[in-house]
Coordinates of N, CA and C and ligand atoms in Angstrom, one line a residue:
M1 N 17.6 0.2 9.8 CA 16.7 0.3 11.0 C 16.6 0.2 12.6
N2 N 16.2 1.6 13.3 CA 16.0 1.3 14.7 C 14.7 2.0 15.0
D3 N 13.3 1.4 13.9 CA 12.4 1.6 14.3 C 11.3 0.9 15.5
H4 N 10.5 1.5 16.0 CA 9.8 0.6 17.1 C 8.6 0.3 15.9
I5 N 8.3 -1.3 16.3 CA 7.4 -2.4 15.1 C 7.2 -2.6 16.0
L6 N 5.2 -3.0 16.0 CA 4.5 -3.9 17.4 C 3.7 -4.7 16.5
V7 N 4.4 -5.9 16.9 CA 3.3 -7.5 15.6 C 1.9 -7.7 16.7
I8 N 1.1 -7.3 16.3 CA 0.2 -8.5 16.7 C -0.2 -9.7 15.7
E9 N 0.1 -10.7 16.5 CA 0.2 -12.2 16.0 C -0.4 -13.2 17.4
D10 N -1.1 -14.3 17.0 CA -1.3 -15.2 18.1 C -0.2 -16.2 18.0
E11 N -0.2 -16.3 16.7 CA 0.4 -17.6 16.5 C 2.1 -17.8 16.7
E12 N 2.2 -18.4 18.1 CA 3.6 -18.0 18.2 C 5.1 -18.0 17.6
D13 N 5.1 -18.8 16.8 CA 5.9 -19.3 16.1 C 6.4 -17.9 14.9
I14 N 4.9 -17.6 14.4 CA 5.4 -16.5 13.4 C 6.1 -14.9 14.2
L15 N 5.3 -15.1 15.5 CA 5.4 -13.4 15.9 C 7.1 -13.6 16.5
E16 N 7.5 -14.8 16.7 CA 9.3 -15.4 16.9 C 9.9 -15.3 16.1
L17 N 9.5 -15.4 14.8 CA 10.1 -15.6 13.2 C 9.9 -13.9 12.9
I18 N 9.3 -13.2 13.2 CA 9.1 -11.7 12.9 C 10.3 -11.0 13.9
T19 N 9.5 -11.4 15.4 CA 10.9 -10.6 16.1 C 11.9 -10.7 16.2
Y20 N 12.5 -12.4 15.7 CA 13.9 -12.5 15.4 C 14.3 -11.7 14.6
N21 N 13.9 -11.9 12.9 CA 14.3 -10.9 11.6 C 14.1 -9.4 12.1
L22 N 13.8 -8.7 12.6 CA 13.6 -7.6 12.8 C 14.3 -7.0 14.0
S23 N 15.2 -7.6 15.0 CA 15.9 -7.4 16.0 C 17.0 -7.7 15.2
R24 N 16.7 -8.3 14.3 CA 18.4 -8.4 13.9 C 18.8 -7.3 13.1
E25 N 17.7 -6.8 12.3 CA 17.8 -5.1 11.8 C 18.1 -4.0 12.5
G26 N 17.8 -3.8 13.9 CA 18.1 -2.8 14.6 C 17.1 -2.4 15.0
C27 N 15.7 -3.4 14.8 CA 14.7 -2.9 15.1 C 14.1 -2.9 16.9
R28 N 13.4 -2.4 17.1 CA 12.6 -2.4 18.4 C 11.3 -3.0 18.2
V29 N 11.3 -4.6 18.2 CA 10.1 -5.2 18.4 C 9.0 -5.6 20.0
N30 N 7.9 -5.1 20.0 CA 7.4 -5.5 21.1 C 6.1 -6.3 20.3
G31 N 5.9 -7.9 21.3 CA 4.5 -8.5 20.1 C 3.1 -8.4 21.4
A32 N 2.3 -8.1 20.6 CA 0.7 -8.8 21.1 C 0.0 -9.6 20.5
A33 N -0.6 -10.6 21.6 CA -1.1 -11.6 21.2 C -2.3 -11.8 20.7
T34 N -3.1 -10.4 20.8 CA -5.1 -10.8 20.6 C -5.1 -8.3 20.1
G35 N -5.8 -8.4 20.0 CA -6.2 -7.1 19.0 C -6.3 -6.4 20.6
E36 N -6.8 -6.7 21.8 CA -7.2 -5.7 22.3 C -5.4 -5.1 23.4
A37 N -5.1 -6.3 23.4 CA -3.6 -6.2 23.7 C -3.0 -5.1 23.1
G38 N -2.9 -5.4 21.6 CA -2.4 -4.7 20.2 C -2.7 -2.8 20.6
L39 N -4.0 -2.8 20.9 CA -4.1 -2.0 20.6 C -3.9 -0.6 22.1
A40 N -3.8 -1.6 23.2 CA -3.6 -1.0 24.4 C -2.2 -0.6 24.4
H41 N -1.4 -1.6 23.7 CA 0.2 -1.0 23.5 C 0.3 0.2 22.6
V42 N -0.6 -0.3 21.6 CA -0.5 1.4 20.8 C -0.4 3.1 21.7
S43 N -2.0 2.8 22.4 CA -1.9 3.6 23.3 C -1.3 4.1 24.2
A44 N -0.7 3.4 24.9 CA 0.3 3.6 25.6 C 1.9 3.7 25.2
N45 N 2.0 3.2 23.5 CA 3.9 4.0 23.1 C 3.5 3.0 21.7
K46 N 3.1 4.7 21.0 CA 3.5 4.8 19.8 C 4.3 4.2 19.1
P47 N 4.1 3.2 17.9 CA 5.1 2.3 17.2 C 5.3 3.2 16.1
D48 N 6.3 2.6 15.5 CA 6.5 3.2 14.1 C 5.6 2.7 12.6
L49 N 5.7 1.3 13.5 CA 4.4 0.3 12.3 C 3.7 -0.8 13.2
I50 N 3.1 -1.3 12.5 CA 2.4 -2.2 13.3 C 2.2 -3.5 11.9
I51 N 2.3 -4.6 12.4 CA 2.5 -5.6 11.9 C 0.9 -6.6 12.0
L52 N -0.1 -6.6 11.3 CA -1.5 -7.3 11.9 C -1.7 -8.2 11.4
D53 N -1.7 -9.2 12.2 CA -2.5 -10.7 11.6 C -4.0 -10.2 11.1
L54 N -4.6 -10.9 10.6 CA -6.0 -10.6 10.6 C -7.2 -12.0 11.4
M55 N -6.4 -12.9 11.7 CA -6.7 -13.9 11.6 C -6.7 -14.3 13.8
L56 N -7.2 -13.6 14.4 CA -6.8 -13.3 15.8 C -8.0 -13.5 16.5
P57 N -7.3 -14.2 18.3 CA -8.8 -14.7 18.6 C -9.7 -13.0 19.3
G58 N -10.5 -13.2 19.2 CA -11.6 -12.1 20.0 C -11.7 -10.8 19.1
M59 N -11.2 -9.8 19.4 CA -11.0 -8.9 18.3 C -10.3 -9.4 16.9
D60 N -11.1 -9.4 15.8 CA -10.0 -9.8 14.6 C -9.3 -8.4 14.0
G61 N -8.3 -9.0 13.4 CA -7.4 -7.8 12.6 C -8.3 -6.6 11.6
F62 N -8.9 -7.1 11.6 CA -9.9 -6.5 10.7 C -10.7 -4.7 11.6
E63 N -11.5 -5.4 12.6 CA -11.8 -4.5 13.9 C -10.6 -3.4 14.5
V64 N -9.3 -4.2 14.7 CA -7.6 -3.7 14.7 C -7.9 -2.1 13.8
C65 N -7.5 -2.6 12.5 CA -7.1 -1.9 11.5 C -8.3 -0.3 11.6
R66 N -9.4 -1.3 11.6 CA -10.8 -0.4 12.0 C -10.4 0.8 12.5
R67 N -10.4 0.5 13.9 CA -9.6 1.2 15.4 C -8.8 2.2 14.6
L68 N -7.5 1.7 14.7 CA -6.2 2.5 14.3 C -6.4 3.6 13.4
K69 N -7.4 3.4 12.1 CA -7.7 4.1 10.5 C -8.4 5.2 11.4
N70 N -9.5 4.8 12.2 CA -10.5 6.2 12.5 C -10.2 7.0 13.6
D71 N -8.9 6.6 14.3 CA -8.4 7.3 15.3 C -7.6 8.3 14.9
P72 N -7.7 9.5 14.7 CA -7.2 11.0 14.6 C -5.4 10.8 15.0
A73 N -5.5 10.1 16.4 CA -4.0 9.9 16.9 C -3.2 8.7 16.5
T74 N -4.1 7.3 15.7 CA -3.3 6.3 15.3 C -3.1 6.1 13.6
R75 N -3.9 6.8 13.5 CA -4.3 7.0 11.8 C -3.1 7.3 10.9
A76 N -1.9 7.9 11.3 CA -0.8 7.6 10.1 C -0.1 6.8 10.6
I77 N 0.5 5.6 11.7 CA 1.1 4.8 11.6 C 0.7 3.4 10.9
P78 N 1.6 3.1 9.8 CA 1.4 2.7 8.6 C 1.0 1.1 9.3
I79 N 0.1 0.2 8.7 CA -0.1 -1.0 9.0 C 0.3 -1.8 7.5
L80 N 0.9 -2.9 8.1 CA 1.0 -4.2 7.4 C 0.9 -5.3 7.8
I81 N -0.8 -5.8 7.0 CA -1.2 -6.3 7.4 C -0.8 -8.6 6.9
V82 N -1.1 -9.4 7.5 CA -0.6 -10.6 7.4 C -1.4 -11.5 7.0
T83 N -2.1 -12.0 5.9 CA -2.9 -13.0 5.6 C -2.4 -14.3 5.1
A84 N -3.5 -15.6 5.5 CA -3.3 -16.7 4.9 C -3.4 -17.2 3.3
R85 N -2.6 -17.7 2.5 CA -2.6 -17.9 1.5 C -3.9 -17.7 0.6
G86 N -4.2 -17.3 -0.5 CA -5.5 -17.4 -1.2 C -6.4 -16.7 -0.5
E87 N -6.1 -15.8 0.8 CA -7.2 -15.2 1.4 C -7.4 -13.5 0.2
E88 N -7.6 -13.2 -0.4 CA -7.5 -12.3 -1.5 C -8.8 -11.3 -1.1
A89 N -9.9 -11.9 -1.0 CA -11.0 -11.1 -0.5 C -10.6 -10.1 0.7
D90 N -9.4 -10.9 1.9 CA -9.3 -10.4 2.9 C -8.3 -9.1 2.6
V91 N -7.7 -9.0 1.9 CA -6.8 -8.3 1.7 C -7.1 -7.0 1.1
V92 N -8.4 -7.3 0.2 CA -8.8 -5.9 -0.2 C -9.7 -5.4 0.8
T93 N -10.3 -6.3 1.7 CA -11.0 -5.6 2.3 C -9.8 -4.7 4.0
G94 N -9.0 -5.4 3.6 CA -7.5 -4.7 4.8 C -7.5 -3.7 4.4
L95 N -6.6 -3.7 3.1 CA -6.5 -2.5 2.6 C -7.5 -1.1 2.1
E96 N -9.0 -1.8 2.2 CA -9.8 -0.4 2.2 C -10.2 -0.3 3.3
L97 N -9.8 -0.4 4.3 CA -9.9 -0.6 5.8 C -8.8 0.9 6.3
G98 N -7.8 0.9 5.3 CA -7.0 2.1 5.1 C -5.3 1.6 5.8
A99 N -5.4 -0.5 5.4 CA -4.1 -0.9 6.0 C -2.8 -0.6 4.8
D100 N -1.3 -0.5 4.6 CA -0.8 0.5 4.1 C -0.2 -0.5 3.0
D101 N -0.1 -2.1 3.4 CA 0.1 -2.8 2.5 C -0.2 -4.5 2.9
Y102 N 0.4 -5.5 1.9 CA 0.5 -6.6 2.8 C 0.8 -7.9 2.9
L103 N 1.3 -9.0 3.7 CA 2.0 -10.3 3.3 C 1.2 -11.2 3.2
T104 N 1.9 -12.5 2.4 CA 1.0 -13.5 2.3 C 1.6 -15.2 2.9
K105 N 1.7 -15.1 4.3 CA 2.1 -16.3 4.5 C 1.7 -17.6 3.8
P106 N 3.4 -18.5 4.2 CA 4.4 -18.3 4.6 C 5.2 -17.1 3.8
F107 N 6.1 -16.8 4.5 CA 6.7 -15.1 3.4 C 8.3 -15.6 4.3
S108 N 9.1 -15.2 3.2 CA 10.1 -15.4 3.9 C 11.5 -14.1 4.1
P109 N 12.2 -14.5 5.5 CA 12.5 -13.0 6.1 C 12.9 -11.6 5.1
R110 N 13.0 -12.3 4.5 CA 14.1 -10.9 3.2 C 13.0 -10.6 2.9
V111 N 11.7 -11.5 2.5 CA 10.7 -10.6 1.9 C 10.1 -9.8 2.9
L112 N 10.4 -10.4 4.3 CA 9.4 -9.1 5.5 C 10.6 -7.8 5.8
V113 N 11.5 -8.1 5.6 CA 12.1 -7.3 5.9 C 12.4 -6.0 4.6
A114 N 12.0 -6.4 3.4 CA 12.2 -6.1 2.0 C 10.8 -5.1 2.2
R115 N 8.9 -5.4 2.9 CA 8.5 -4.8 2.9 C 8.3 -3.9 4.1
I116 N 8.8 -4.3 5.1 CA 8.7 -2.9 5.9 C 9.7 -1.7 5.7
R117 N 10.8 -2.4 5.3 CA 11.3 -0.6 4.8 C 10.6 0.0 3.7
A118 N 9.8 -0.7 2.8 CA 9.3 -0.2 1.5 C 8.3 0.6 2.4
V119 N 7.6 0.0 3.4 CA 6.1 1.1 3.9 C 6.9 2.1 4.5
L120 N 7.6 1.7 5.2 CA 8.6 3.2 6.5 C 9.0 4.3 5.6
R121 N 9.9 4.3 4.4 CA 10.0 4.7 3.6 C 9.0 5.9 3.2
R122 N 8.0 5.0 2.5 CA 7.2 5.8 1.8 C 6.0 7.0 2.8
G123 N 6.2 6.8 3.9 CA 5.6 7.1 4.9 C 6.3 8.5 5.0
S124 N 7.6 8.7 4.4 CA 8.2 10.1 4.6 C 8.3 10.7 3.0
R125 N 7.8 10.5 2.4 CA 8.1 10.8 0.5 C 6.5 11.0 0.2
D126 N 5.5 11.0 0.8 CA 4.5 11.1 -0.1 C 4.3 12.7 -0.3
E127 N 4.0 12.6 -1.8 CA 4.2 14.0 -2.2 C 2.9 14.4 -2.9
A128 N 2.4 15.6 -2.8 CA 1.6 16.3 -3.4 C 1.4 16.4 -4.7
A129 N -0.3 15.8 -5.2 CA -0.8 15.6 -6.3 C -0.4 16.5 -6.8
D130 N -0.5 18.3 -6.4 CA -0.7 18.6 -7.7 C 0.3 20.2 -7.2
G131 N 0.3 20.3 -9.2 CA 1.1 21.3 -9.3 C 2.9 21.0 -9.1
T132 N 3.0 19.7 -9.3 CA 4.2 18.9 -8.8 C 4.6 18.5 -10.2
V133 N 6.2 18.0 -10.5 CA 6.4 17.0 -11.8 C 7.2 15.7 -11.1
L134 N 6.4 14.5 -11.3 CA 7.1 13.8 -10.8 C 7.2 13.0 -11.8
K135 N 8.8 12.9 -11.1 CA 9.9 11.5 -12.0 C 9.4 10.0 -12.1
R136 N 9.5 9.1 -13.0 CA 9.8 7.9 -12.4 C 10.3 6.9 -13.4
G137 N 11.4 6.8 -13.4 CA 12.3 6.1 -14.6 C 12.6 7.1 -15.5
D138 N 11.4 6.7 -16.8 CA 11.5 7.6 -18.0 C 10.7 8.2 -18.1
L139 N 9.8 8.0 -17.1 CA 8.3 8.8 -16.8 C 8.1 10.2 -16.2
T140 N 7.8 10.9 -17.3 CA 7.4 12.2 -15.8 C 6.2 12.5 -16.4
I141 N 5.7 13.2 -15.4 CA 4.3 13.6 -14.8 C 4.2 14.9 -14.7
D142 N 4.1 15.5 -15.4 CA 4.0 17.4 -15.1 C 2.3 17.4 -14.6
S143 N 2.1 17.9 -13.1 CA 0.8 17.9 -13.3 C -0.1 19.4 -13.3
G144 N 0.5 20.4 -13.2 CA 0.7 21.5 -13.4 C -0.1 22.1 -15.1
R145 N 1.0 21.2 -16.2 CA 0.6 20.9 -16.9 C -0.3 20.2 -17.8
H146 N -0.7 19.6 -17.2 CA -1.6 17.7 -17.4 C -0.4 17.7 -18.8
Q147 N 0.7 16.9 -18.5 CA 1.5 16.7 -19.4 C 2.4 15.3 -19.1
V148 N 2.5 14.8 -20.0 CA 3.5 13.0 -20.0 C 4.1 12.8 -20.8
L149 N 5.6 12.7 -20.7 CA 6.3 12.2 -21.4 C 6.9 11.2 -20.8
V150 N 6.9 10.3 -21.6 CA 7.7 8.8 -21.7 C 9.0 8.7 -22.8
A151 N 10.6 9.0 -21.8 CA 11.9 9.6 -22.7 C 11.3 11.0 -22.9
D152 N 11.7 11.4 -24.1 CA 11.1 12.5 -24.6 C 10.0 12.7 -25.4
R153 N 8.8 11.4 -25.2 CA 8.1 11.7 -26.1 C 6.9 12.2 -25.7
E154 N 6.2 13.0 -25.8 CA 4.9 13.1 -25.6 C 3.7 12.3 -25.6
V155 N 2.5 11.7 -24.9 CA 1.7 11.1 -24.8 C 1.0 11.6 -24.2
T156 N -0.2 11.2 -25.2 CA -1.5 12.5 -25.0 C -2.5 11.5 -24.2
L157 N -3.0 12.0 -23.5 CA -4.1 11.0 -22.3 C -5.0 11.9 -22.0
T158 N -6.5 11.4 -21.6 CA -7.9 11.5 -22.0 C -7.4 11.9 -20.1
S159 N -8.2 12.9 -19.2 CA -8.0 13.8 -17.9 C -8.6 12.4 -17.1
T160 N -9.6 11.2 -17.6 CA -9.2 10.9 -16.6 C -8.1 9.5 -16.7
E161 N -7.6 9.2 -17.5 CA -6.4 8.4 -17.5 C -5.2 9.2 -16.6
F162 N -4.9 10.5 -16.9 CA -3.7 11.0 -16.8 C -4.3 11.3 -15.2
R163 N -5.7 11.5 -14.5 CA -5.8 11.4 -13.3 C -5.1 9.8 -12.7
L164 N -5.8 9.0 -13.4 CA -5.4 7.8 -13.2 C -3.9 7.4 -13.0
L165 N -3.4 7.8 -13.7 CA -2.1 7.6 -13.3 C -1.2 8.7 -12.8
L166 N -1.5 9.4 -12.5 CA -0.9 10.8 -11.2 C -1.8 10.5 -10.1
F167 N -2.5 9.4 -10.1 CA -2.7 8.7 -8.8 C -2.0 7.7 -8.3
L168 N -1.6 6.9 -9.6 CA -0.9 5.5 -9.1 C 0.2 5.8 -8.8
A169 N 1.0 7.2 -9.7 CA 2.2 7.1 -9.8 C 2.9 8.5 -8.5
S170 N 1.8 8.3 -7.7 CA 2.3 9.4 -6.2 C 2.8 8.6 -5.6
R171 N 2.2 7.2 -5.6 CA 2.4 6.2 -4.5 C 2.9 5.1 -5.2
P172 N 4.8 5.0 -5.4 CA 5.0 4.0 -6.4 C 4.8 2.8 -5.2
G173 N 4.9 1.6 -5.8 CA 5.0 -0.2 -4.8 C 3.2 0.3 -3.7
W174 N 2.6 1.1 -3.3 CA 1.3 0.9 -2.8 C 0.7 0.0 -4.0
V175 N -0.2 -0.6 -3.2 CA -1.3 -1.9 -4.1 C -2.6 -0.7 -3.6
F176 N -3.6 -0.6 -4.3 CA -4.9 -0.1 -4.7 C -5.8 -0.8 -5.3
T177 N -6.8 -1.0 -4.1 CA -7.8 -1.4 -4.9 C -8.9 -0.4 -5.9
R178 N -9.7 -1.6 -6.6 CA -10.2 -0.5 -7.9 C -11.7 0.9 -6.7
D179 N -11.8 0.2 -5.5 CA -12.6 1.5 -5.0 C -11.6 2.5 -4.4
Q180 N -10.3 1.9 -4.1 CA -9.8 2.5 -3.3 C -9.2 3.8 -4.6
I181 N -9.2 3.4 -5.6 CA -8.4 4.1 -6.9 C -9.5 5.5 -7.7
V182 N -11.4 4.7 -7.5 CA -12.1 5.6 -7.5 C -12.2 6.6 -6.1
N183 N -12.2 6.8 -5.4 CA -12.1 7.0 -4.3 C -10.9 7.8 -4.5
G184 N -10.1 7.8 -4.7 CA -8.2 8.6 -4.9 C -9.1 10.2 -5.5
I185 N -9.4 9.1 -7.1 CA -9.5 9.5 -7.9 C -10.8 11.4 -8.0
H186 N -11.4 10.3 -7.3 CA -13.1 11.0 -6.6 C -12.3 12.4 -6.1
E187 N -11.6 12.2 -4.9 CA -11.0 13.1 -4.4 C -10.1 14.7 -4.8
M188 N -10.0 14.5 -6.1 CA -9.1 15.1 -7.2 C -10.5 15.5 -7.9
N189 N -11.4 15.8 -7.7 CA -13.0 15.7 -7.7 C -13.2 15.5 -9.0
F190 N -13.1 14.2 -9.6 CA -13.3 13.3 -10.9 C -14.0 12.2 -10.5
A191 N -15.1 12.2 -11.5 CA -16.0 11.0 -11.0 C -15.7 10.2 -12.3
V192 N -15.0 8.4 -11.5 CA -15.1 7.1 -12.2 C -15.6 6.3 -12.1
T193 N -16.2 5.1 -12.4 CA -16.6 3.9 -11.6 C -15.7 2.5 -11.4
A194 N -15.9 2.4 -10.1 CA -14.8 1.2 -10.5 C -15.1 0.1 -11.3
R195 N -16.3 0.1 -11.9 CA -15.6 -0.9 -13.1 C -15.2 -0.9 -14.6
S196 N -14.9 0.9 -14.7 CA -14.9 1.2 -15.4 C -12.8 1.0 -15.5
I197 N -12.2 1.1 -14.5 CA -10.8 0.9 -13.7 C -10.1 -0.1 -14.8
D198 N -10.8 -0.8 -15.1 CA -9.9 -1.6 -16.0 C -9.7 -1.6 -17.1
V199 N -11.0 -0.8 -17.9 CA -10.9 -0.2 -19.0 C -9.7 1.0 -19.2
Q200 N -9.8 1.5 -18.4 CA -8.5 3.3 -17.9 C -7.6 2.3 -18.7
I201 N -7.3 1.1 -17.5 CA -5.8 0.7 -17.6 C -5.3 0.3 -18.7
V202 N -6.2 -0.1 -19.8 CA -5.8 -0.7 -20.4 C -5.0 -0.1 -22.0
G203 N -6.6 1.3 -21.4 CA -6.1 2.2 -22.3 C -4.6 3.1 -22.1
L204 N -4.2 3.3 -20.8 CA -3.7 3.9 -20.5 C -1.8 3.1 -21.0
R205 N -1.9 1.6 -20.4 CA -1.0 1.1 -20.9 C -0.5 0.8 -21.9
K206 N -1.5 0.7 -23.0 CA -1.2 0.9 -24.6 C -0.7 2.5 -24.9
K207 N -1.8 2.8 -24.2 CA -0.3 4.8 -24.7 C 0.5 4.8 -24.1
L208 N 1.3 3.9 -22.8 CA 2.6 4.7 -22.3 C 3.8 3.3 -22.8
G209 N 3.1 2.6 -23.7 CA 3.9 1.6 -24.0 C 4.4 0.2 -23.6
G210 N 2.5 -0.4 -22.8 CA 3.3 -1.5 -22.9 C 2.9 -2.3 -21.5
E211 N 2.7 -3.8 -21.6 CA 1.7 -4.3 -20.5 C 2.8 -4.2 -19.2
N212 N 1.9 -3.7 -18.4 CA 3.3 -4.1 -16.8 C 4.2 -3.2 -17.0
T213 N 4.7 -2.4 -18.3 CA 5.9 -1.7 -17.8 C 6.3 -0.5 -16.8
Y214 N 4.9 0.1 -16.0 CA 4.6 1.0 -15.6 C 3.3 0.2 -14.3
I215 N 2.2 0.0 -14.9 CA 1.7 -0.1 -13.6 C 1.3 -1.5 -13.9
E216 N 1.3 -2.4 -12.6 CA 1.2 -3.6 -12.6 C -0.4 -4.1 -11.8
T217 N -0.6 -5.4 -12.7 CA -1.9 -6.2 -11.9 C -1.5 -7.0 -11.3
V218 N -2.4 -6.3 -9.6 CA -2.0 -7.6 -8.1 C -3.0 -8.3 -8.1
R219 N -3.2 -9.5 -9.0 CA -4.3 -10.5 -9.1 C -5.4 -10.4 -7.7
G220 N -6.0 -10.3 -8.3 CA -7.4 -10.7 -7.0 C -7.5 -9.3 -5.9
V221 N -6.7 -8.3 -6.2 CA -6.3 -6.7 -5.6 C -6.7 -5.6 -6.1
G222 N -6.0 -5.3 -7.5 CA -6.2 -4.3 -7.4 C -4.6 -4.1 -8.7
Y223 N -4.4 -2.7 -8.6 CA -2.9 -2.4 -9.4 C -2.2 -1.1 -8.6
R224 N -1.1 -1.9 -8.9 CA -0.3 -0.6 -8.7 C 1.1 -0.1 -9.3
F225 N 1.4 1.0 -9.1 CA 2.7 2.2 -9.8 C 4.0 1.1 -9.3
R226 N 4.6 0.9 -11.1 CA 6.2 -0.4 -10.4 C 6.9 0.7 -9.4
E227 N 7.6 0.1 -8.6 CA 8.5 0.6 -7.7 C 9.5 1.4 -8.2
Ligands
LIG301 CA1 -3.6 -15.8 13.6

């Protein structure tokens, strides 16, 4: 990796740990101890990815995330939020503000590097949802024909199940909250409620042949298609 990474984190040892490990991977790393300093850095020198602590003095990480994702100039920069263990509600809020993934403290350097690689990779392989054939392992989703195959077996899905699967499978490894799934499917001109998502997932899994084979439950947060 030779990417430019900005770390917005007020805890010095964590900033050091991240900087050390990412520099060793070849990244160019800059640190900012406050949200304000982080935003100033972004407008002067746009990074490839931002690691953002949610608990910051002054402007908190949520506000930093909101500003970056509301600004067309910075919206596309992937954000990995960092949160204390057990703050699942914070993760949900962060993802809904547009963060791309999250890490829970304490994290190992190996997990950190793997997550960053995954997030950087996603940026370059966002696939169009319409008229394409997605292949994920032995699963084939043909969005033009509205057809799903597991190995060579055709699976009959309802329209809601189909859209749900297509939405999740378009971005393997991404965690989506129920509200994000509702919004994502809504963009495909299809209405579904957050409350019904769990029921749809149960039906979808049954038809695809197994709990957690393709769609994982991320406890307290939502769902993701296995990477
Ligand atoms: Ca902090």
